[in-house]
PDB file of C-alpha atoms in Angstrom:
ATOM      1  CA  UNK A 146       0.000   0.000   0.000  1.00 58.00           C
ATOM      2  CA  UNK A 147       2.054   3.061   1.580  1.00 60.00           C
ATOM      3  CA  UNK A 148       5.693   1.539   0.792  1.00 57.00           C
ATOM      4  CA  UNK A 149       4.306   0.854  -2.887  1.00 55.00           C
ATOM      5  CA  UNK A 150       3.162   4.160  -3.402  1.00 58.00           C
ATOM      6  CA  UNK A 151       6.118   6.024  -2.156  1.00 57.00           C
ATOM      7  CA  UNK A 152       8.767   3.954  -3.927  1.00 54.00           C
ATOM      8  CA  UNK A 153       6.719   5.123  -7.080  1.00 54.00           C
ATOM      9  CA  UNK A 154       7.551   8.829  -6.132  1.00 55.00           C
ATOM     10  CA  UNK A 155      10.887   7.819  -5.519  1.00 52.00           C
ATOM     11  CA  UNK A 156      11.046   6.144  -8.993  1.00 53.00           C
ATOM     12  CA  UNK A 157       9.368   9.255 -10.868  1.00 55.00           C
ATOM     13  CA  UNK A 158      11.652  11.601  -9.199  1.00 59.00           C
ATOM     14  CA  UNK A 159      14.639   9.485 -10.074  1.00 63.00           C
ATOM     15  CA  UNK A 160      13.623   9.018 -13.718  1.00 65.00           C
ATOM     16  CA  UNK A 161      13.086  12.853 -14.540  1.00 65.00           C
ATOM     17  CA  UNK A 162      16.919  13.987 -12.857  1.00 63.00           C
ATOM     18  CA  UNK A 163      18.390  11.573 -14.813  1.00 63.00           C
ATOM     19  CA  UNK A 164      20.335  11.179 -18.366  1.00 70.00           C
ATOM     20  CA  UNK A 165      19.903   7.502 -18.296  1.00 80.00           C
ATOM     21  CA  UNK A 166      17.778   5.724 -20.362  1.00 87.00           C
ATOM     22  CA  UNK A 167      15.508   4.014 -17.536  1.00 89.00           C
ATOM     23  CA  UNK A 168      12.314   1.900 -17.525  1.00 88.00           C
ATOM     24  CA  UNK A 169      10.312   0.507 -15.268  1.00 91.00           C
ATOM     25  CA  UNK A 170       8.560  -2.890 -15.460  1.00 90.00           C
ATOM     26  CA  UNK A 171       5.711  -3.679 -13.321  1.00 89.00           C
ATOM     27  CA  UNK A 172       4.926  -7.385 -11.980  1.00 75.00           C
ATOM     28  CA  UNK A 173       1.749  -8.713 -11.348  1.00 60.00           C
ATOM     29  CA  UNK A 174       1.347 -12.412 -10.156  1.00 47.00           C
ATOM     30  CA  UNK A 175      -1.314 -14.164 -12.359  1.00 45.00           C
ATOM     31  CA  UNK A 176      -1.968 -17.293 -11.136  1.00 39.00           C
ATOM     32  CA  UNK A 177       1.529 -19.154 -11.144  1.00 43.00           C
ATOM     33  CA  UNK A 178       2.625 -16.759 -13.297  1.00 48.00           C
ATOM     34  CA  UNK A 179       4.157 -13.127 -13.489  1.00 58.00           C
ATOM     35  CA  UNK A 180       2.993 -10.936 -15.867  1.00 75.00           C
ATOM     36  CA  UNK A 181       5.947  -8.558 -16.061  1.00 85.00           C
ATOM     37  CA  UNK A 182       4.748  -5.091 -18.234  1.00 90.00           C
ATOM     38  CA  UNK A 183       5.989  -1.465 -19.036  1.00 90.00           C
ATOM     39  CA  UNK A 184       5.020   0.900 -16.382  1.00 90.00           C
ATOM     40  CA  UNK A 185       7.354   4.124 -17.212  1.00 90.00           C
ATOM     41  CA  UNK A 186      10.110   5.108 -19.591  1.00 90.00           C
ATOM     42  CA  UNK A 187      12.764   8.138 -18.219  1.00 89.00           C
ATOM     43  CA  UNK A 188      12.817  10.807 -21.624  1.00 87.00           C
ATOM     44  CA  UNK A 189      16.183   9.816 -22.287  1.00 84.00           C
ATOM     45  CA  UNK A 190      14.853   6.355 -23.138  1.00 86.00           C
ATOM     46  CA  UNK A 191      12.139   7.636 -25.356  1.00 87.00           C
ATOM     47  CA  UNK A 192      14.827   9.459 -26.926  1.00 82.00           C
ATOM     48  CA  UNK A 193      17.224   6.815 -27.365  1.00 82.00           C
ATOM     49  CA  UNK A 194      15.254   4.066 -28.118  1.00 83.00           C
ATOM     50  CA  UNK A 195      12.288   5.919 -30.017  1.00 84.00           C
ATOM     51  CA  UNK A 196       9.819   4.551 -28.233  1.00 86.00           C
ATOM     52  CA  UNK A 197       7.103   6.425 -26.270  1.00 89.00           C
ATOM     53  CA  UNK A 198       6.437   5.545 -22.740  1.00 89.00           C
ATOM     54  CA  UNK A 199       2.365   6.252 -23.958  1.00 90.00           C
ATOM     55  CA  UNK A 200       2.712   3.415 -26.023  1.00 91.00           C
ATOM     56  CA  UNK A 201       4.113   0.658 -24.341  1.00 90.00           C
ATOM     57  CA  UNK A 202       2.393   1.643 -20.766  1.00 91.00           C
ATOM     58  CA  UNK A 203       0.435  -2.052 -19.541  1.00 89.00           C
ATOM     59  CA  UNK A 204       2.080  -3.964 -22.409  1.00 90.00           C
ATOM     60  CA  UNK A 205       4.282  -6.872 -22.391  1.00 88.00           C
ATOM     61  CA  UNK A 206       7.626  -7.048 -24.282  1.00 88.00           C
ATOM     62  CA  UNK A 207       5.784  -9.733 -26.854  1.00 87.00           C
ATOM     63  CA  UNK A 208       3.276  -7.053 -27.219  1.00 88.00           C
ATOM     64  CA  UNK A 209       5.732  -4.281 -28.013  1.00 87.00           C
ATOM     65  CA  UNK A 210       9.138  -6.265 -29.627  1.00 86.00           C
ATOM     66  CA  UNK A 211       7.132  -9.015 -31.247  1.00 86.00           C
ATOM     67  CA  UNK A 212       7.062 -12.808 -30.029  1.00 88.00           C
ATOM     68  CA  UNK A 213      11.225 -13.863 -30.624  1.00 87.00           C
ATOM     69  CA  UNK A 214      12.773 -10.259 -29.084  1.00 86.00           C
ATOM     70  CA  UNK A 215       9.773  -9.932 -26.769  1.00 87.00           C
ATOM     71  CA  UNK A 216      10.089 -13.757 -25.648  1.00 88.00           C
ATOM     72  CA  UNK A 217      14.101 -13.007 -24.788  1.00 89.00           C
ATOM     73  CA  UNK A 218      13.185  -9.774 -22.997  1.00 88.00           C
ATOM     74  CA  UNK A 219      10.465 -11.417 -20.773  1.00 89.00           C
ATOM     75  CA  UNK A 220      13.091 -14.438 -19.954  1.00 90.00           C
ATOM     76  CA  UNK A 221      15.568 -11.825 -18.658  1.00 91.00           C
ATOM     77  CA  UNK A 222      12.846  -9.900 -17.129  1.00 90.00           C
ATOM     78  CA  UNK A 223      11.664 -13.247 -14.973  1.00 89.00           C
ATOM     79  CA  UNK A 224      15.385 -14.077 -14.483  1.00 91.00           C
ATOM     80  CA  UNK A 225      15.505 -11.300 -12.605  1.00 92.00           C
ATOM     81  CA  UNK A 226      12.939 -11.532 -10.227  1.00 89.00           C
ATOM     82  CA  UNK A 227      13.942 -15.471  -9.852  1.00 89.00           C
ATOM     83  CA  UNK A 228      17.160 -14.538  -8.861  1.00 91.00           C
ATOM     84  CA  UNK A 229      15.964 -11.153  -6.766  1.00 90.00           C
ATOM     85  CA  UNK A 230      19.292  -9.215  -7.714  1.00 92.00           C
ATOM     86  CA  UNK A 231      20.602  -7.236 -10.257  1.00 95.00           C
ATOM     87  CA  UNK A 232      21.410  -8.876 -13.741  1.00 95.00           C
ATOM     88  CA  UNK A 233      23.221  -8.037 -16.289  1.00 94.00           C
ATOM     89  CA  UNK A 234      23.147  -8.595 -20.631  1.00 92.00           C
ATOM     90  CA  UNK A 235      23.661  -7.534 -23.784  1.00 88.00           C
ATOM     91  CA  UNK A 236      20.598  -7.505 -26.311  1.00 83.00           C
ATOM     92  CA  UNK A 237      20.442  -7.091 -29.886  1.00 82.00           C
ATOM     93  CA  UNK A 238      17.152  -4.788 -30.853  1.00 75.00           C
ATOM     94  CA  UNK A 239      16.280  -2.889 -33.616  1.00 70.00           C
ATOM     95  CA  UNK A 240      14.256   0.521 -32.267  1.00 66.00           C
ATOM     96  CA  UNK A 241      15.732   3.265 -33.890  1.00 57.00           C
ATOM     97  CA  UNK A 242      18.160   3.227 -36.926  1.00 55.00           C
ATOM     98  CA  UNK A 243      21.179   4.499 -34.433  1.00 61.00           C
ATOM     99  CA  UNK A 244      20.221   2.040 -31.628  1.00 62.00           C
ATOM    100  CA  UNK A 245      20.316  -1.783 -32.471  1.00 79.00           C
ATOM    101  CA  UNK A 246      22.633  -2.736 -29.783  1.00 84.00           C
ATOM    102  CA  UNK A 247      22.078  -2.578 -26.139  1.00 84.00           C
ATOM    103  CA  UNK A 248      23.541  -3.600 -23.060  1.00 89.00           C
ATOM    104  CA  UNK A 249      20.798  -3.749 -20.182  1.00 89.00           C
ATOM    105  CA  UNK A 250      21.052  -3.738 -16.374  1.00 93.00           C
ATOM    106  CA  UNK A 251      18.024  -4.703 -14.509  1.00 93.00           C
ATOM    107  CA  UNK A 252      17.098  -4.915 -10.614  1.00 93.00           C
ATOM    108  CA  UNK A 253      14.451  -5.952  -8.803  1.00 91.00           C
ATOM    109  CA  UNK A 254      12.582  -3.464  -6.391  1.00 89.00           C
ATOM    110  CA  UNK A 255      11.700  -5.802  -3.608  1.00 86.00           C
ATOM    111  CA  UNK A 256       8.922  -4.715  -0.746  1.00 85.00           C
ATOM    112  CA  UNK A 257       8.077  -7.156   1.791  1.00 85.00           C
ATOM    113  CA  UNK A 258      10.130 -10.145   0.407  1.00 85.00           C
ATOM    114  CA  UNK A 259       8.184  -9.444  -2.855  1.00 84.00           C
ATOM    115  CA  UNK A 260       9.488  -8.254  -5.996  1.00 85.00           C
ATOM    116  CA  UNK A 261       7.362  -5.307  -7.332  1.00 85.00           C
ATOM    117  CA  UNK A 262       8.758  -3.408  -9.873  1.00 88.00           C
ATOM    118  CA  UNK A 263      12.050  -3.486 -12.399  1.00 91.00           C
ATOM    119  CA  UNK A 264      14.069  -0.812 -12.670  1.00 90.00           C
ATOM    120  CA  UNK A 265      16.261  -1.276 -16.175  1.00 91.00           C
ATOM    121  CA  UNK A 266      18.735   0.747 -17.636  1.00 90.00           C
ATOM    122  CA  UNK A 267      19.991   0.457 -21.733  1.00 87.00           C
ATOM    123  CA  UNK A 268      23.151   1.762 -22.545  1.00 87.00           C
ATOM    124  CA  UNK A 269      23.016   2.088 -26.593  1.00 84.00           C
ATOM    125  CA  UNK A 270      26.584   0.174 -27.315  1.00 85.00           C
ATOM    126  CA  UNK A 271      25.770   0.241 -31.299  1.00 80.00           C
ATOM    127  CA  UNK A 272      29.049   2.348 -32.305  1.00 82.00           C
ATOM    128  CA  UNK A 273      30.959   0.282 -29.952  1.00 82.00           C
ATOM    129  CA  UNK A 274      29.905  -3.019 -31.701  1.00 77.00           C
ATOM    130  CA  UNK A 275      30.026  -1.684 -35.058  1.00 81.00           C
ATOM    131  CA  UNK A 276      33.653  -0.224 -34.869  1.00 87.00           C
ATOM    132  CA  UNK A 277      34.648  -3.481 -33.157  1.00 84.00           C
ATOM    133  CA  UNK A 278      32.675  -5.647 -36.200  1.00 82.00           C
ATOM    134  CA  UNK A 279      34.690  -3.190 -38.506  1.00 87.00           C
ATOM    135  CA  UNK A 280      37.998  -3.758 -36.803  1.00 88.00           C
ATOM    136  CA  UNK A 281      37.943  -7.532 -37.333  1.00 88.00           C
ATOM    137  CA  UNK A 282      37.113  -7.336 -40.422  1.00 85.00           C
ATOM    138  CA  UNK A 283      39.571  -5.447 -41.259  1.00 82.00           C
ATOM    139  CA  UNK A 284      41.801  -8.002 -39.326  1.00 83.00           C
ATOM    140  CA  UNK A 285      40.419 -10.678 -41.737  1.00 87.00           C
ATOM    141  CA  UNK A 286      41.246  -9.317 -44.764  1.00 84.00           C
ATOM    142  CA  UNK A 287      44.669  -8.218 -43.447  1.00 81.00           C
ATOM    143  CA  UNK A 288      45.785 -11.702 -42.790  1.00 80.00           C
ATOM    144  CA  UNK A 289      44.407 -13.090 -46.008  1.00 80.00           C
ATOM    145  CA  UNK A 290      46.132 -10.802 -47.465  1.00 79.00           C
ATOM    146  CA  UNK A 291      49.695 -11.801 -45.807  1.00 75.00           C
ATOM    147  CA  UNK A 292      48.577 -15.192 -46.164  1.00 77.00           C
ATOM    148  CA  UNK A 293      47.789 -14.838 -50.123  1.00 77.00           C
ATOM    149  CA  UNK A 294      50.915 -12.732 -50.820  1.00 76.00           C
ATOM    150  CA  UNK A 295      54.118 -14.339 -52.582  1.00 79.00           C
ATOM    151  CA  UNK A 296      56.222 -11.856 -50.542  1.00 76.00           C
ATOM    152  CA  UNK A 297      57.989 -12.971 -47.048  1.00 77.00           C
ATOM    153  CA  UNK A 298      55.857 -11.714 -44.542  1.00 79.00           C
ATOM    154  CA  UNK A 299      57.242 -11.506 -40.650  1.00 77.00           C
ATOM    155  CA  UNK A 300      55.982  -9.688 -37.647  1.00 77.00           C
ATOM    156  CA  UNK A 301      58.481  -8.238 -35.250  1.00 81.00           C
ATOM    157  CA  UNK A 302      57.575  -7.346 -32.019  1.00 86.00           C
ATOM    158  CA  UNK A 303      59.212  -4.607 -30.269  1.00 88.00           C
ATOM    159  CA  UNK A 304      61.632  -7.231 -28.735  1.00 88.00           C
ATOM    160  CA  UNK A 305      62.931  -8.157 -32.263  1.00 83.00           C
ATOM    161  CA  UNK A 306      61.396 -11.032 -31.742  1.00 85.00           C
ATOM    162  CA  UNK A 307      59.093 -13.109 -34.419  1.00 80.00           C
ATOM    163  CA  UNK A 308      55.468 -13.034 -33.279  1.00 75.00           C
ATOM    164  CA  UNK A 309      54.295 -14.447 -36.823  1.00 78.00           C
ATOM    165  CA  UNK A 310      54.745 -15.123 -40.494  1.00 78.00           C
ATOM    166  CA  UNK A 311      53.519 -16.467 -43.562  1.00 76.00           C
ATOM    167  CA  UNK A 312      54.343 -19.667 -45.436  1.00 77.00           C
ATOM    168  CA  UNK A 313      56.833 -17.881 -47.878  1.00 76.00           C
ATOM    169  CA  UNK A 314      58.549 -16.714 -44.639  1.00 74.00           C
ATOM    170  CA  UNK A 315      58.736 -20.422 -43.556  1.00 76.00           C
ATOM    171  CA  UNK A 316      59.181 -21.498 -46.880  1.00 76.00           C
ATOM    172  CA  UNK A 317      62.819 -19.295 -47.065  1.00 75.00           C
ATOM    173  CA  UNK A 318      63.942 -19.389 -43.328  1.00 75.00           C
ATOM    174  CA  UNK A 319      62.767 -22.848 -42.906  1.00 66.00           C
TER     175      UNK A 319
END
């Protein structure tokens, strides 16, 4: 009743003051089981992500990311109350064309022994991965490229000492 209430006004205030991109996730027990649904998005959130807290308020993640995302969401979602501490994971999902991937943090809100509320926060990591998807890449086709050429390749480490080289390299040193 009175605790519930007040850590809602805690959560509000905390939501608006901040530049994180925060949601909220109310549980409900149905029966044996949970039904775990957007209560609140901070604006940074909406921003990020694109979508509007108006939306998504009372709906499932199934209901707003479709059954396969929405189906991995609601797993993490209940992982997190089984466990009743903070989790933890990265997420691939397509909201926005700058925002595909995510890493998430999610903890339980726990009132009398009983988890009530999810607090979540997204970071978008979508430049990260990208520049790190380029980089190897770029890797690859490097050492395809030693690998393909007829020249003696070596790499020389600032020991003087071989890290690696190509067959032609082991062809004429042996």
């Amino acid at each position: 009743g009175r605790e519930r209430r007040r850590v809602r006004r805690v959560d509000g205030g905390v939501m608006e003051a901040s530049g994180e991109a925060i949601c909220l996730i109310d549980g409900d027990a149905a029966g044996e089981e949970r039904s775990l649904e957007f209560a609140r998005l901070s604006r940074c959130y909406e921003s990020q992500t694109g979508i509007k807290a108006a939306d998504v308020r009372g709906e499932t993640p199934r209901a707003v990311f479709g059954e396969e995302q929405g189906a991995e969401l609601a797993a993490n979602y209940a992982r997190c109350v089984a466990e009743g501490e903070p989790i933890s994971y990265s997420e691939e999902l397509e909201t926005v064309a700058d925002g595909r991937f995510w890493e998430t943090s999610l903890a339980p809100v726990i009132v009398d022994g009983e988890t009530v509320r999810l607090v979540g926060i997204a970071r978008n990591v979508t430049e990260r991965v990208e520049r790190e998807r380029e980089l190897e890449a770029t890797n690859q086709r490097l050492e395809s490229l030693i690998e393909a050429t007829p020249l003696t390749v070596m790499e020389v480490d600032a020991d003087g000492s071989v890290v690696r080289w190509n067959e032609e390299a082991e062809t004429m040193f042996g």
